Amino acid sequence: MIERYRDVIIIYEDKNAYVVSCDSTGSIGNKPNDRIKVDEEIVGRSSVRVALSEALSVGAKPVIISDTLSNEMSPTGEKIIKGIKDELDENGFFNVLLTGSTEENFETSMTAVGITVVAKAKKEDLKIKKVLSGMDIALMGYPHVGLEVLTSDDVLTLKDYMSICDCCEIVEAVPVGSKGINYELKVLEEITGLKVKNQYQESLDVYKSGGPSTCCIVVYKKINTHDIANLLYNKPFTYIGFFE
């Protein structure tokens, strides 16, 4: 059986599940026509972090990563790949197989990256389809985009997403991307058939882009609030509301 769930594809095989997630980045780098100028290694780190966060948020651990780079291998591709490998190594993903491709036929004037992750989990460990009426909703981290990502200390890391992945008390986790918190809450309403009772402060910008998965919506039972709030001790924890 194969199904799409939010932004990932899930392939079921016996007692296991394979999760396929992806991300793309364009116009960020050091090419002449890039809109945001940053080192290519940062581009590699950011891109792989987003795709991995999607897989980890549903409870799956990566086994294969494919990087499709629409640029030449040297020097752009080499720097992006170094960033990808450094991000994996620093977060303990030592046994993930890495493959990919580069553009060697034509000169490019803009940086472009595609990342695909294949991850694996036991079916019962997936953080999907477990949301019930009365469960609480909160935000870990805070939405940031563009250069804010480089200067903010409350951006979620892969280690944070690993903690979310391993936390049994979190029944659903949704990384916030370019469409913002409000959009992801609407998606949760659609897939659960429940309504979100919003109780967040006006200071929380629910329409702002979350950039490269800089924050994550989590769902949990009220009885577990203390443990969830202290899971990421150095990152913001913002109560959003509950399902009804």
Coordinates of C-alpha atoms in Angstrom, one line a residue:
M1 CA 0.0 0.0 0.0
I2 CA 1.2 3.5 -0.9
E3 CA -0.3 6.7 0.4
R4 CA 0.4 10.4 0.5
Y5 CA 0.2 12.0 4.0
R6 CA 0.7 15.7 4.2
D7 CA 4.0 16.4 2.3
V8 CA 5.4 12.8 2.3
I9 CA 4.8 9.6 0.6
I10 CA 4.5 6.5 2.8
I11 CA 5.1 3.0 1.4
Y12 CA 3.9 0.1 3.6
E13 CA 5.7 -3.2 3.6
D14 CA 4.7 -5.9 6.2
K15 CA 5.5 -4.3 9.6
N16 CA 7.6 -1.5 8.2
A17 CA 7.0 1.8 6.5
Y18 CA 9.2 3.7 4.1
V19 CA 8.8 7.5 4.0
V20 CA 9.8 9.6 1.1
S21 CA 10.2 13.4 1.6
C22 CA 11.8 16.1 -0.5
D23 CA 12.7 19.8 -0.7
S24 CA 14.0 22.2 -3.3
T25 CA 16.0 25.5 -3.0
G26 CA 16.5 28.1 -5.7
S27 CA 18.2 31.5 -6.0
I28 CA 20.1 31.1 -2.7
G29 CA 23.9 30.8 -3.0
N30 CA 26.8 32.6 -4.6
K31 CA 25.9 32.5 -8.3
P32 CA 25.5 35.8 -10.2
N33 CA 21.7 35.7 -10.3
D34 CA 21.1 34.4 -6.8
R35 CA 18.7 36.6 -4.8
I36 CA 20.1 35.8 -1.4
K37 CA 23.9 35.5 -1.2
V38 CA 25.1 32.9 1.2
D39 CA 27.9 30.3 1.2
E40 CA 27.0 27.1 -0.7
E41 CA 27.7 24.9 2.3
I42 CA 24.9 26.7 4.1
V43 CA 22.6 25.9 1.2
G44 CA 23.4 22.2 1.5
R45 CA 22.8 22.2 5.2
S46 CA 19.5 24.0 5.0
S47 CA 18.1 21.9 2.1
V48 CA 18.9 18.5 3.7
R49 CA 17.6 19.8 7.0
V50 CA 14.1 20.5 5.6
A51 CA 13.7 17.2 3.8
L52 CA 15.0 15.3 6.9
S53 CA 12.7 17.2 9.2
E54 CA 9.7 16.1 7.2
A55 CA 10.7 12.4 7.5
L56 CA 11.6 12.7 11.2
S57 CA 8.4 14.5 12.1
V58 CA 6.4 11.4 11.1
G59 CA 8.7 9.1 13.1
A60 CA 11.0 7.8 10.3
K61 CA 14.8 7.6 10.3
P62 CA 16.7 8.3 7.1
V63 CA 18.5 5.5 5.1
I64 CA 19.1 7.1 1.7
I65 CA 19.5 10.8 0.6
S66 CA 19.6 11.9 -3.1
D67 CA 20.8 15.4 -4.0
T68 CA 20.0 16.7 -7.5
L69 CA 22.1 19.8 -8.1
S70 CA 21.3 22.0 -11.1
N71 CA 24.9 23.3 -11.0
E72 CA 28.4 22.1 -11.9
M73 CA 30.2 19.8 -9.5
S74 CA 33.2 22.1 -9.1
P75 CA 33.1 24.3 -7.2
T76 CA 29.4 24.8 -6.4
G77 CA 28.4 21.1 -6.1
E78 CA 31.3 20.2 -4.0
K79 CA 30.5 22.9 -1.5
I80 CA 26.8 22.0 -1.3
I81 CA 27.6 18.3 -0.9
K82 CA 30.1 19.2 1.9
G83 CA 27.4 21.1 3.7
I84 CA 25.0 18.1 3.4
K85 CA 27.6 15.7 4.7
D86 CA 28.6 18.0 7.6
E87 CA 25.0 18.4 8.6
L88 CA 24.5 14.7 8.6
D89 CA 27.7 13.9 10.5
E90 CA 27.1 16.6 13.2
N91 CA 23.7 15.2 13.9
G92 CA 24.7 11.5 14.1
F93 CA 23.5 10.3 10.7
F94 CA 26.6 8.4 9.9
N95 CA 25.1 5.4 8.0
V96 CA 22.9 7.3 5.5
L97 CA 23.8 6.5 1.9
L98 CA 24.2 9.6 -0.3
T99 CA 23.7 9.7 -4.1
G100 CA 23.0 12.5 -6.5
S101 CA 23.7 14.3 -9.8
T102 CA 25.0 17.6 -11.1
E103 CA 24.6 19.7 -14.3
E104 CA 27.8 19.4 -16.4
N105 CA 26.4 20.3 -19.9
F106 CA 25.5 23.9 -19.5
E107 CA 26.8 26.9 -17.4
T108 CA 24.3 28.0 -14.8
S109 CA 23.9 31.5 -13.3
M110 CA 21.6 30.6 -10.3
T111 CA 22.0 28.0 -7.5
A112 CA 19.3 25.3 -7.5
V113 CA 19.1 22.2 -5.3
G114 CA 16.7 19.3 -4.9
I115 CA 16.9 16.8 -2.0
T116 CA 15.0 13.5 -1.6
V117 CA 15.1 11.5 1.6
V118 CA 14.0 7.8 2.0
A119 CA 13.4 7.0 5.6
K120 CA 12.2 3.9 7.5
A121 CA 10.1 3.2 10.5
K122 CA 7.9 0.5 12.1
K123 CA 4.3 1.1 11.2
E124 CA 3.2 1.4 14.8
D125 CA 5.8 4.1 15.4
L126 CA 4.6 6.5 12.7
K127 CA 3.3 9.8 14.1
I128 CA 0.2 9.8 11.8
K129 CA -3.6 9.4 12.3
K130 CA -3.4 9.5 16.1
V131 CA -4.9 12.9 16.8
L132 CA -8.0 12.9 19.0
S133 CA -10.4 15.5 20.1
G134 CA -9.2 17.3 23.2
M135 CA -5.5 17.0 22.4
D136 CA -3.4 20.1 22.7
I137 CA -1.4 21.9 20.0
A138 CA 1.8 23.9 20.5
L139 CA 4.7 25.4 18.5
M140 CA 8.3 24.5 19.0
G141 CA 10.7 27.1 17.8
Y142 CA 9.6 30.3 15.9
P143 CA 9.1 31.0 12.2
H144 CA 12.1 32.6 10.4
V145 CA 12.9 33.0 6.8
G146 CA 15.8 34.4 4.7
L147 CA 18.7 35.9 6.5
E148 CA 16.8 35.6 9.8
V149 CA 17.6 31.9 9.7
L150 CA 21.3 32.7 10.0
T151 CA 21.0 35.2 12.9
S152 CA 18.3 33.6 15.1
D153 CA 19.1 31.2 17.9
D154 CA 15.6 29.7 18.2
V155 CA 15.7 27.9 14.9
L156 CA 15.0 24.1 15.2
T157 CA 18.0 21.9 14.4
L158 CA 18.1 18.3 13.2
K159 CA 18.9 17.3 16.7
D160 CA 15.7 19.0 17.8
Y161 CA 13.7 17.1 15.2
M162 CA 15.3 13.9 16.3
S163 CA 14.1 14.6 19.8
I164 CA 10.6 15.2 18.4
C165 CA 10.8 12.0 16.4
D166 CA 11.8 10.0 19.5
C167 CA 9.2 11.5 21.8
C168 CA 6.4 9.0 22.2
E169 CA 4.1 11.6 23.8
I170 CA 4.0 13.6 20.6
V171 CA 1.4 12.0 18.4
E172 CA 1.7 14.3 15.4
A173 CA 4.4 16.8 14.3
V174 CA 4.3 19.2 11.4
P175 CA 7.3 21.2 10.3
V176 CA 6.3 24.7 9.3
G177 CA 7.4 25.7 5.8
S178 CA 6.9 28.6 3.4
K179 CA 3.0 28.6 3.8
G180 CA 3.1 29.4 7.5
I181 CA 1.5 28.1 10.7
N182 CA -2.1 28.9 9.8
Y183 CA -1.9 26.8 6.6
E184 CA -0.4 23.8 8.4
L185 CA -3.2 24.0 11.0
K186 CA -5.8 24.0 8.2
V187 CA -4.1 20.8 6.8
L188 CA -4.3 19.2 10.2
E189 CA -8.0 20.0 10.4
E190 CA -8.5 18.5 7.0
I191 CA -6.7 15.2 7.7
T192 CA -8.1 14.7 11.2
G193 CA -11.7 15.9 10.6
L194 CA -11.4 18.0 13.7
K195 CA -11.5 21.7 14.3
V196 CA -8.6 23.7 15.9
K197 CA -9.7 26.0 18.8
N198 CA -7.1 28.7 18.5
Q199 CA -5.9 30.2 21.8
Y200 CA -2.5 31.7 20.8
Q201 CA -1.4 35.2 21.5
E202 CA -1.7 37.9 18.8
S203 CA 2.0 38.3 18.8
L204 CA 2.4 34.9 17.1
D205 CA 2.5 35.5 13.4
V206 CA 0.7 32.5 12.0
Y207 CA 1.0 33.7 8.4
K208 CA 4.7 34.2 8.3
S209 CA 6.8 31.7 6.3
G210 CA 8.6 29.2 8.5
G211 CA 11.5 29.1 5.9
P212 CA 13.6 25.9 6.1
S213 CA 11.4 24.2 8.8
T214 CA 12.6 26.6 11.5
C215 CA 9.7 25.6 13.8
C216 CA 7.3 22.7 14.2
I217 CA 3.7 22.2 15.3
V218 CA 3.2 19.3 17.8
V219 CA 0.1 17.6 19.0
Y220 CA 0.0 15.8 22.4
K221 CA -2.3 14.9 25.3
K222 CA -2.7 17.7 27.9
I223 CA -1.4 15.4 30.7
N224 CA 2.0 15.4 28.9
T225 CA 2.3 19.2 28.7
H226 CA 5.2 19.5 31.1
D227 CA 7.3 16.9 29.4
I228 CA 6.6 18.3 25.9
A229 CA 7.3 21.9 27.0
N230 CA 10.7 20.9 28.4
L231 CA 11.7 18.6 25.5
L232 CA 13.7 21.3 23.8
Y233 CA 14.9 23.2 26.8
N234 CA 16.6 26.0 24.8
K235 CA 13.9 26.6 22.2
P236 CA 10.6 28.5 22.5
F237 CA 7.4 26.5 23.3
T238 CA 4.2 28.4 22.4
Y239 CA 0.7 27.1 23.2
I240 CA -1.6 27.3 20.1
G241 CA -4.8 25.7 21.2
F242 CA -6.6 22.3 21.1
F243 CA -8.7 20.1 18.8
E244 CA -12.4 19.8 19.2

